[in-house]
CSV table of C-alpha atoms in Angstrom, one decimal:
chain,number,residue,atom,x,y,z
A,81,UNK,CA,-72.1,47.9,-31.3
A,82,UNK,CA,-72.1,46.7,-27.6
A,83,UNK,CA,-72.7,42.9,-27.6
A,84,UNK,CA,-75.5,41.5,-25.4
A,85,UNK,CA,-74.4,40.0,-22.1
A,86,UNK,CA,-75.3,36.4,-23.1
A,87,UNK,CA,-73.1,36.7,-26.2
A,88,UNK,CA,-70.0,38.0,-24.5
A,89,UNK,CA,-68.5,34.5,-24.3
A,90,UNK,CA,-68.7,34.1,-28.1
A,91,UNK,CA,-66.9,37.5,-28.7
A,92,UNK,CA,-64.3,36.6,-26.2
A,93,UNK,CA,-63.8,33.2,-27.9
A,94,UNK,CA,-63.6,34.8,-31.3
A,95,UNK,CA,-60.9,37.2,-30.2
A,96,UNK,CA,-58.9,34.4,-28.6
A,97,UNK,CA,-59.3,32.3,-31.8
A,98,UNK,CA,-58.0,35.2,-33.9
A,99,UNK,CA,-55.0,35.3,-31.5
A,100,UNK,CA,-54.5,31.6,-32.0
A,101,UNK,CA,-55.1,30.9,-28.3
A,102,UNK,CA,-57.2,27.8,-29.2
A,103,UNK,CA,-57.7,26.1,-25.8
A,104,UNK,CA,-58.8,29.5,-24.3
A,105,UNK,CA,-61.1,30.1,-27.3
A,106,UNK,CA,-62.6,26.6,-26.9
A,107,UNK,CA,-63.3,27.3,-23.2
A,108,UNK,CA,-65.1,30.6,-24.1
A,109,UNK,CA,-67.2,29.0,-26.9
A,110,UNK,CA,-68.1,26.2,-24.6
A,111,UNK,CA,-69.4,28.5,-21.9
A,112,UNK,CA,-71.5,30.7,-24.3
A,113,UNK,CA,-75.2,30.5,-23.7
A,114,UNK,CA,-77.4,32.8,-25.8
A,115,UNK,CA,-80.9,32.7,-27.2
A,116,UNK,CA,-79.9,34.5,-30.4
A,117,UNK,CA,-79.9,31.8,-33.1
A,118,UNK,CA,-77.4,33.7,-35.3
A,119,UNK,CA,-74.9,34.0,-32.5
A,120,UNK,CA,-75.5,30.3,-31.5
A,121,UNK,CA,-74.7,29.2,-35.1
A,122,UNK,CA,-71.6,31.3,-35.3
A,123,UNK,CA,-70.5,30.1,-31.9
A,124,UNK,CA,-71.0,26.5,-33.0
A,125,UNK,CA,-69.1,27.2,-36.3
A,126,UNK,CA,-66.1,28.6,-34.6
A,127,UNK,CA,-66.1,26.0,-31.8
A,128,UNK,CA,-66.0,23.4,-34.6
A,129,UNK,CA,-63.1,25.2,-36.2
A,130,UNK,CA,-61.2,25.4,-32.9
A,131,UNK,CA,-61.8,21.7,-32.3
A,132,UNK,CA,-60.4,20.9,-35.7
A,133,UNK,CA,-57.3,23.0,-35.2
A,134,UNK,CA,-56.7,21.1,-31.9
A,135,UNK,CA,-56.8,17.8,-33.9
A,136,UNK,CA,-60.2,16.7,-32.6
A,137,UNK,CA,-61.6,16.2,-36.1
A,138,UNK,CA,-64.5,13.9,-35.1
A,139,UNK,CA,-65.7,16.3,-32.4
A,140,UNK,CA,-65.3,19.2,-34.8
A,141,UNK,CA,-67.6,17.5,-37.4
A,142,UNK,CA,-70.2,16.8,-34.7
A,143,UNK,CA,-70.2,20.4,-33.5
A,144,UNK,CA,-70.5,21.7,-37.1
A,145,UNK,CA,-73.4,19.2,-37.7
A,146,UNK,CA,-75.2,20.7,-34.7
A,147,UNK,CA,-74.5,24.3,-35.9
A,148,UNK,CA,-76.0,23.6,-39.3
A,149,UNK,CA,-79.3,22.5,-37.8
A,150,UNK,CA,-79.9,25.9,-36.1
A,151,UNK,CA,-82.5,27.9,-38.1
A,152,UNK,CA,-81.5,31.5,-38.6
A,153,UNK,CA,-82.8,34.5,-40.6
A,154,UNK,CA,-79.5,34.4,-42.6
A,155,UNK,CA,-78.6,30.7,-43.3
A,156,UNK,CA,-75.0,30.0,-42.8
A,157,UNK,CA,-75.2,26.3,-43.8
A,158,UNK,CA,-73.0,26.6,-46.9
A,159,UNK,CA,-69.7,27.6,-45.2
A,160,UNK,CA,-70.5,25.2,-42.3
A,161,UNK,CA,-70.9,22.3,-44.7
A,162,UNK,CA,-67.7,23.1,-46.6
A,163,UNK,CA,-65.6,23.3,-43.4
A,164,UNK,CA,-67.2,20.0,-42.2
A,165,UNK,CA,-66.2,18.3,-45.5
A,166,UNK,CA,-62.7,19.6,-45.1
A,167,UNK,CA,-62.3,18.1,-41.7
A,168,UNK,CA,-63.8,14.8,-42.8
A,169,UNK,CA,-61.5,14.6,-45.8
A,170,UNK,CA,-58.5,15.6,-43.8
A,171,UNK,CA,-59.1,12.8,-41.3
A,172,UNK,CA,-59.3,10.1,-44.0
A,173,UNK,CA,-56.4,11.4,-46.1
A,174,UNK,CA,-54.0,12.3,-43.3
A,175,UNK,CA,-50.6,10.6,-43.7
A,176,UNK,CA,-50.5,7.4,-41.8
A,177,UNK,CA,-46.8,6.7,-42.1
A,178,UNK,CA,-44.2,9.0,-40.6
A,179,UNK,CA,-40.5,8.5,-40.3
A,180,UNK,CA,-37.1,10.2,-39.8
A,181,UNK,CA,-33.5,9.3,-40.4
A,182,UNK,CA,-30.6,10.9,-38.6
A,183,UNK,CA,-26.9,10.7,-39.6
A,184,UNK,CA,-24.1,12.3,-37.8
A,185,UNK,CA,-20.9,12.2,-35.8
A,186,UNK,CA,-19.9,12.6,-32.2
A,187,UNK,CA,-16.9,12.9,-29.9
A,188,UNK,CA,-17.0,11.3,-26.4
A,189,UNK,CA,-14.4,11.8,-23.7
A,190,UNK,CA,-15.4,8.7,-21.7
A,191,UNK,CA,-16.8,6.0,-23.9
A,192,UNK,CA,-15.9,3.2,-21.4
A,193,UNK,CA,-17.3,5.2,-18.5
A,194,UNK,CA,-14.1,5.1,-16.5
A,195,UNK,CA,-14.4,6.2,-12.9
A,196,UNK,CA,-13.4,9.7,-11.8
A,197,UNK,CA,-9.9,10.0,-10.3
A,198,UNK,CA,-9.9,8.9,-6.6
A,199,UNK,CA,-7.9,7.2,-3.9
A,200,UNK,CA,-9.8,3.9,-4.3
A,201,UNK,CA,-7.5,1.2,-5.8
A,202,UNK,CA,-10.4,-0.6,-7.4
A,203,UNK,CA,-11.6,2.5,-9.2
A,204,UNK,CA,-8.0,3.4,-10.3
A,205,UNK,CA,-7.6,-0.1,-11.7
A,206,UNK,CA,-10.6,0.5,-13.9
A,207,UNK,CA,-9.2,3.7,-15.3
A,208,UNK,CA,-6.6,1.9,-17.4
A,209,UNK,CA,-6.6,2.2,-21.2
A,210,UNK,CA,-8.0,4.7,-23.7
A,211,UNK,CA,-11.6,5.9,-23.3
A,212,UNK,CA,-11.9,8.9,-25.7
A,213,UNK,CA,-13.1,8.5,-29.3
A,214,UNK,CA,-14.9,10.2,-32.2
A,215,UNK,CA,-17.7,8.2,-33.7
A,216,UNK,CA,-20.4,7.9,-36.2
A,217,UNK,CA,-24.1,7.7,-35.4
A,218,UNK,CA,-27.2,6.5,-37.3
A,219,UNK,CA,-30.8,6.8,-35.9
A,220,UNK,CA,-34.0,5.7,-37.7
A,221,UNK,CA,-37.6,6.1,-36.5
A,222,UNK,CA,-40.7,4.9,-38.3
A,223,UNK,CA,-44.4,4.7,-37.2
A,224,UNK,CA,-47.6,3.7,-38.9
A,225,UNK,CA,-51.1,4.6,-37.7
A,226,UNK,CA,-52.8,1.3,-38.5
A,227,UNK,CA,-56.1,2.2,-36.8
A,228,UNK,CA,-58.1,5.5,-36.8
A,229,UNK,CA,-61.7,5.3,-35.6
A,230,UNK,CA,-63.3,8.5,-34.1
A,231,UNK,CA,-61.2,9.7,-31.2
A,232,UNK,CA,-59.1,6.5,-31.1
A,233,UNK,CA,-55.7,6.0,-32.9
A,234,UNK,CA,-53.3,3.0,-32.7
A,235,UNK,CA,-49.7,3.2,-33.9
A,236,UNK,CA,-47.0,0.7,-34.5
A,237,UNK,CA,-43.4,1.9,-34.4
A,238,UNK,CA,-39.8,0.9,-34.9
A,239,UNK,CA,-36.6,2.6,-33.7
A,240,UNK,CA,-33.0,1.8,-34.5
A,241,UNK,CA,-29.8,3.3,-33.1
A,242,UNK,CA,-26.2,2.5,-34.1
A,243,UNK,CA,-23.0,4.1,-32.8
A,244,UNK,CA,-19.5,3.2,-34.1
A,245,UNK,CA,-16.4,4.3,-32.2
A,246,UNK,CA,-13.6,5.2,-34.6
A,247,UNK,CA,-11.1,4.2,-31.9
A,248,UNK,CA,-10.7,0.4,-32.6
A,249,UNK,CA,-9.8,-0.3,-29.0
A,250,UNK,CA,-13.3,0.9,-28.0
A,251,UNK,CA,-15.3,-1.1,-30.6
A,252,UNK,CA,-16.6,-3.3,-27.8
A,253,UNK,CA,-18.6,-0.3,-26.7
A,254,UNK,CA,-20.4,0.2,-30.0
A,255,UNK,CA,-24.1,0.4,-29.3
A,256,UNK,CA,-26.9,-1.0,-31.4
A,257,UNK,CA,-30.4,-0.8,-30.2
A,258,UNK,CA,-33.6,-2.1,-31.8
A,259,UNK,CA,-37.0,-1.1,-30.4
A,260,UNK,CA,-40.5,-2.1,-31.5
A,261,UNK,CA,-43.6,-0.6,-30.0
A,262,UNK,CA,-47.4,-0.4,-30.0
A,263,UNK,CA,-49.4,2.5,-28.7
A,264,UNK,CA,-53.0,3.5,-28.5
A,265,UNK,CA,-54.4,7.0,-27.9
A,266,UNK,CA,-57.8,8.4,-27.1
A,267,UNK,CA,-58.4,12.1,-27.6
A,268,UNK,CA,-61.3,14.2,-26.3
A,269,UNK,CA,-62.2,17.1,-24.1
A,270,UNK,CA,-63.1,17.4,-20.5
A,271,UNK,CA,-65.1,20.5,-20.0
A,272,UNK,CA,-63.4,22.8,-22.6
A,273,UNK,CA,-59.9,21.3,-22.1
A,274,UNK,CA,-58.5,18.9,-24.7
A,275,UNK,CA,-56.9,15.8,-23.4
A,276,UNK,CA,-55.1,12.7,-24.7
A,277,UNK,CA,-54.8,9.4,-22.9
A,278,UNK,CA,-52.4,6.8,-24.0
A,279,UNK,CA,-51.3,3.2,-23.4
A,280,UNK,CA,-48.1,1.9,-25.0
A,281,UNK,CA,-45.8,-1.1,-25.0
A,282,UNK,CA,-42.2,-1.1,-26.2
A,283,UNK,CA,-39.6,-3.9,-26.4
A,284,UNK,CA,-36.0,-3.1,-27.1
A,285,UNK,CA,-32.9,-5.2,-27.4
A,286,UNK,CA,-29.6,-3.5,-26.9
A,287,UNK,CA,-26.2,-4.9,-28.2
A,288,UNK,CA,-22.9,-3.8,-26.9
A,289,UNK,CA,-20.0,-4.6,-29.3
A,290,UNK,CA,-22.3,-6.8,-31.4
A,291,UNK,CA,-23.2,-9.0,-28.5
A,292,UNK,CA,-26.5,-9.0,-26.6
A,293,UNK,CA,-26.3,-6.8,-23.5
A,294,UNK,CA,-29.8,-6.0,-22.3
A,295,UNK,CA,-33.5,-6.3,-23.2
A,296,UNK,CA,-36.4,-4.4,-21.8
A,297,UNK,CA,-40.2,-4.7,-21.7
A,298,UNK,CA,-41.8,-1.3,-21.1
A,299,UNK,CA,-45.6,-0.7,-20.8
A,300,UNK,CA,-46.5,2.9,-20.1
A,301,UNK,CA,-49.8,4.6,-19.2
A,302,UNK,CA,-49.9,8.4,-19.9
A,303,UNK,CA,-52.3,11.3,-20.0
A,304,UNK,CA,-52.0,14.9,-21.2
A,305,UNK,CA,-54.3,17.7,-20.4
A,306,UNK,CA,-54.2,21.1,-22.2
A,307,UNK,CA,-55.5,23.5,-19.5
A,308,UNK,CA,-55.1,26.6,-21.7
A,309,UNK,CA,-53.0,28.1,-24.5
A,310,UNK,CA,-50.2,28.6,-21.9
A,311,UNK,CA,-50.4,25.4,-19.8
A,312,UNK,CA,-50.2,21.7,-20.4
A,313,UNK,CA,-49.7,18.9,-18.0
A,314,UNK,CA,-48.6,15.3,-18.7
A,315,UNK,CA,-48.7,12.4,-16.2
A,316,UNK,CA,-47.0,9.1,-16.7
A,317,UNK,CA,-46.8,5.7,-15.0
A,318,UNK,CA,-44.3,3.2,-16.4
A,319,UNK,CA,-43.3,-0.4,-15.6
A,320,UNK,CA,-40.0,-1.9,-16.9
A,321,UNK,CA,-38.7,-5.4,-16.9
A,322,UNK,CA,-34.9,-5.4,-17.6
A,323,UNK,CA,-32.7,-8.5,-18.4
A,324,UNK,CA,-28.9,-8.3,-18.6
A,325,UNK,CA,-27.1,-11.0,-20.6
A,326,UNK,CA,-23.5,-10.5,-19.5
A,327,UNK,CA,-23.9,-10.9,-15.7
A,328,UNK,CA,-23.5,-14.7,-15.4
A,329,UNK,CA,-19.7,-14.8,-14.7
A,330,UNK,CA,-19.8,-11.8,-12.4
A,331,UNK,CA,-22.8,-12.8,-10.4
A,332,UNK,CA,-21.5,-16.3,-9.8
A,333,UNK,CA,-18.8,-14.8,-7.7
A,334,UNK,CA,-20.7,-11.7,-6.6
A,335,UNK,CA,-24.5,-12.5,-6.5
A,336,UNK,CA,-25.3,-9.1,-5.1
A,337,UNK,CA,-24.3,-7.6,-8.4
A,338,UNK,CA,-27.1,-9.3,-10.4
A,339,UNK,CA,-28.7,-6.4,-12.3
A,340,UNK,CA,-31.9,-8.0,-13.7
A,341,UNK,CA,-34.6,-5.8,-12.3
A,342,UNK,CA,-38.2,-4.6,-12.3
A,343,UNK,CA,-38.7,-0.8,-12.2
A,344,UNK,CA,-41.8,1.2,-11.4
A,345,UNK,CA,-41.9,4.9,-12.2
A,346,UNK,CA,-44.6,7.5,-11.8
A,347,UNK,CA,-44.5,11.3,-12.3
A,348,UNK,CA,-45.7,14.4,-14.1
A,349,UNK,CA,-44.4,17.3,-16.2
A,350,UNK,CA,-46.0,20.7,-16.5
A,351,UNK,CA,-45.2,22.9,-19.5
A,352,UNK,CA,-45.5,26.7,-19.7
A,353,UNK,CA,-46.2,27.6,-23.3
A,354,UNK,CA,-45.6,30.9,-25.1
A,355,UNK,CA,-46.3,32.2,-28.6
A,356,UNK,CA,-47.9,29.1,-29.9
A,357,UNK,CA,-45.1,26.8,-28.5
A,358,UNK,CA,-42.3,28.9,-30.0
A,359,UNK,CA,-41.0,29.1,-26.4
A,360,UNK,CA,-41.5,26.6,-23.6
A,361,UNK,CA,-40.5,26.1,-20.0
A,362,UNK,CA,-41.2,22.8,-18.3
A,363,UNK,CA,-40.8,21.3,-14.8
A,364,UNK,CA,-41.4,17.8,-13.7
A,365,UNK,CA,-40.9,15.2,-11.0
A,366,UNK,CA,-40.6,11.4,-11.0
A,367,UNK,CA,-40.3,8.7,-8.4
A,368,UNK,CA,-39.0,5.3,-9.2
A,369,UNK,CA,-38.2,2.0,-7.5
A,370,UNK,CA,-35.7,-0.5,-8.8
A,371,UNK,CA,-36.2,-4.0,-7.5
A,372,UNK,CA,-33.1,-5.9,-8.7
A,373,UNK,CA,-32.2,-9.5,-8.1
A,374,UNK,CA,-28.9,-8.3,-6.6
A,375,UNK,CA,-29.3,-6.1,-3.5
A,376,UNK,CA,-26.4,-4.0,-4.7
A,377,UNK,CA,-28.5,-2.5,-7.5
A,378,UNK,CA,-31.9,-2.1,-5.7
A,379,UNK,CA,-32.8,1.5,-4.9
A,380,UNK,CA,-35.5,4.1,-4.5
A,381,UNK,CA,-35.1,7.3,-6.6
A,382,UNK,CA,-36.3,10.8,-7.0
A,383,UNK,CA,-35.9,12.7,-10.3
A,384,UNK,CA,-36.3,16.4,-11.0
A,385,UNK,CA,-36.8,17.5,-14.6
A,386,UNK,CA,-36.3,21.0,-15.9
A,387,UNK,CA,-36.4,22.1,-19.6
A,388,UNK,CA,-36.6,25.1,-21.9
A,389,UNK,CA,-37.1,25.9,-25.6
A,390,UNK,CA,-36.5,29.2,-27.2
A,391,UNK,CA,-37.1,30.0,-30.9
A,392,UNK,CA,-35.0,32.7,-32.3
A,393,UNK,CA,-36.7,35.4,-34.4
A,394,UNK,CA,-34.8,34.6,-37.5
A,395,UNK,CA,-34.7,31.3,-39.5
A,396,UNK,CA,-36.8,29.3,-37.0
A,397,UNK,CA,-33.5,28.4,-35.2
A,398,UNK,CA,-34.3,26.7,-31.9
A,399,UNK,CA,-32.4,26.6,-28.7
A,400,UNK,CA,-33.1,23.8,-26.3
A,401,UNK,CA,-31.8,22.9,-22.8
A,402,UNK,CA,-32.9,20.0,-20.6
A,403,UNK,CA,-31.6,19.1,-17.1
A,404,UNK,CA,-32.4,16.3,-14.8
A,405,UNK,CA,-31.0,15.1,-11.5
A,406,UNK,CA,-31.7,11.7,-10.2
A,407,UNK,CA,-31.1,10.9,-6.5
A,408,UNK,CA,-30.8,7.2,-5.9
A,409,UNK,CA,-30.7,5.7,-2.4
A,410,UNK,CA,-29.7,2.1,-2.4
A,411,UNK,CA,-31.3,-0.3,0.1
A,412,UNK,CA,-28.5,-2.4,1.5
A,413,UNK,CA,-24.8,-2.2,2.2
A,414,UNK,CA,-22.8,-3.0,-0.9
A,415,UNK,CA,-21.4,-6.5,-0.7
A,416,UNK,CA,-18.7,-6.0,-3.3
A,417,UNK,CA,-17.3,-2.5,-2.7
A,418,UNK,CA,-15.1,-1.1,-1.3
A,419,UNK,CA,-12.9,-4.1,-1.7
A,420,UNK,CA,-11.1,-3.4,1.5
A,421,UNK,CA,-14.3,-3.5,3.6
A,422,UNK,CA,-17.4,-5.0,1.7
A,423,UNK,CA,-20.7,-4.9,3.4
A,424,UNK,CA,-20.0,-1.7,5.3
A,425,UNK,CA,-21.2,1.1,2.9
A,426,UNK,CA,-24.7,1.8,1.6
A,427,UNK,CA,-24.3,3.2,-1.9
A,428,UNK,CA,-25.8,6.7,-2.5
A,429,UNK,CA,-25.7,8.3,-6.0
A,430,UNK,CA,-26.6,11.6,-7.5
A,431,UNK,CA,-26.8,11.6,-11.3
A,432,UNK,CA,-27.0,14.8,-13.3
A,433,UNK,CA,-27.7,15.0,-17.0
A,434,UNK,CA,-27.3,18.2,-19.0
A,435,UNK,CA,-28.5,18.3,-22.6
A,436,UNK,CA,-28.1,21.4,-24.9
A,437,UNK,CA,-29.1,21.6,-28.5
A,438,UNK,CA,-29.2,24.2,-31.3
A,439,UNK,CA,-31.1,23.3,-34.4
A,440,UNK,CA,-31.7,24.9,-37.7
A,441,UNK,CA,-34.5,23.8,-40.1
A,442,UNK,CA,-33.4,23.5,-43.7
A,443,UNK,CA,-35.4,23.1,-47.0
A,444,UNK,CA,-36.9,19.7,-47.9
A,445,UNK,CA,-37.6,18.6,-44.4
A,446,UNK,CA,-34.0,18.6,-43.3
A,447,UNK,CA,-32.7,19.8,-39.9
A,448,UNK,CA,-29.1,20.2,-38.8
A,449,UNK,CA,-28.4,20.2,-35.0
A,450,UNK,CA,-25.4,20.7,-32.8
A,451,UNK,CA,-25.8,18.9,-29.4
A,452,UNK,CA,-24.0,18.6,-26.2
A,453,UNK,CA,-24.6,16.1,-23.4
A,454,UNK,CA,-22.9,15.8,-20.0
A,455,UNK,CA,-23.6,13.0,-17.6
A,456,UNK,CA,-22.1,13.3,-14.1
A,457,UNK,CA,-22.7,10.5,-11.6
A,458,UNK,CA,-21.5,11.3,-8.1
A,459,UNK,CA,-21.3,8.3,-5.8
A,460,UNK,CA,-19.9,7.6,-2.3
A,461,UNK,CA,-18.5,4.4,-3.9
A,462,UNK,CA,-15.7,5.5,-6.2
A,463,UNK,CA,-16.1,2.8,-8.8
A,464,UNK,CA,-19.6,4.2,-9.7
A,465,UNK,CA,-18.6,7.8,-9.9
A,466,UNK,CA,-17.9,9.0,-13.5
A,467,UNK,CA,-18.3,12.0,-15.9
A,468,UNK,CA,-18.9,11.8,-19.6
A,469,UNK,CA,-19.1,14.7,-22.1
A,470,UNK,CA,-20.4,14.0,-25.7
A,471,UNK,CA,-20.6,16.5,-28.6
A,472,UNK,CA,-22.9,15.7,-31.6
A,473,UNK,CA,-23.4,17.0,-35.1
A,474,UNK,CA,-26.5,15.5,-36.7
A,475,UNK,CA,-28.5,16.0,-39.9
A,476,UNK,CA,-32.1,14.7,-39.8
A,477,UNK,CA,-34.6,14.2,-42.6
A,478,UNK,CA,-38.3,13.9,-41.7
A,479,UNK,CA,-41.0,12.3,-43.8
């Protein structure tokens, strides 16, 4: 039977819902205007279902309440009420605590970040000693949703990271990082597009070789908009206050090398989504400014972000690749390097990071992953140019 013109939006939304294109279905249901009470009630019912699938339980309940009030020749209130109760119960019983533990090993070919080979005597002097080592890694993440009220959610979190280099001569480069955080989120829709706004704060304290190395205060403002089933955009503005604890001796002699800094960063990432996020492509851009106490470390930077995710057709095995390049232009001539002529060269760096990962889900919420990371920092000052390759094998359990 040919649908009436004022009900086309509902049928379009229903087809998109069946195809699991939920943002597109929500857009179609939201635009539907019909005088037929049966279609209006069905439209409200499926719009409520779609909102629930998208995680907007409170809005789903409100939509289902409105649908149940519509008087029709064939009452549909029973199924509507049952679905409404399901969303209400799911919201109150949804797990509040989530966590994961990762254990694994790695091999790094440049633990100490020795400079690349060059003709600079200062850089060559820093290349002495061993810098390769296998190691062990532990990572822990936990978060608790301590507040849920309508579209608002607040989360407290803790992260822990420990690396141990098996090469005893490199134990001073063992990393231990503790991070605590608070975050608040508001979820809703603008038009027919779901969105999430967030404000978070994190404090982390990093130790190098069991001694304090750096602490950071990081407040972040973010927003994510799901334009359709195939498009999602996230914007972020972040401020960071960094304090380094091992600079006292160095900066007494070289005050320009004081690294304590304030950093401002703003940017966006757009994701292209395929087959219900089984495959993803993303592109992003960030601009940041580092205002360090020492002029040698103050810069303005531009960062390009590219990424991809592909899910293989067997075993839910996932392939992931991320790439970023960070161009940093420093503000003043470096007052320390080169040693032969300090104050004559303005530092200019290009840092590239490649990250590749293949992961296989296992029973009982376990995942095993093989990862590779390459960091390559090219600089016109040889002491800052280095390359590091790290291979990881990690097993993760999620609760």
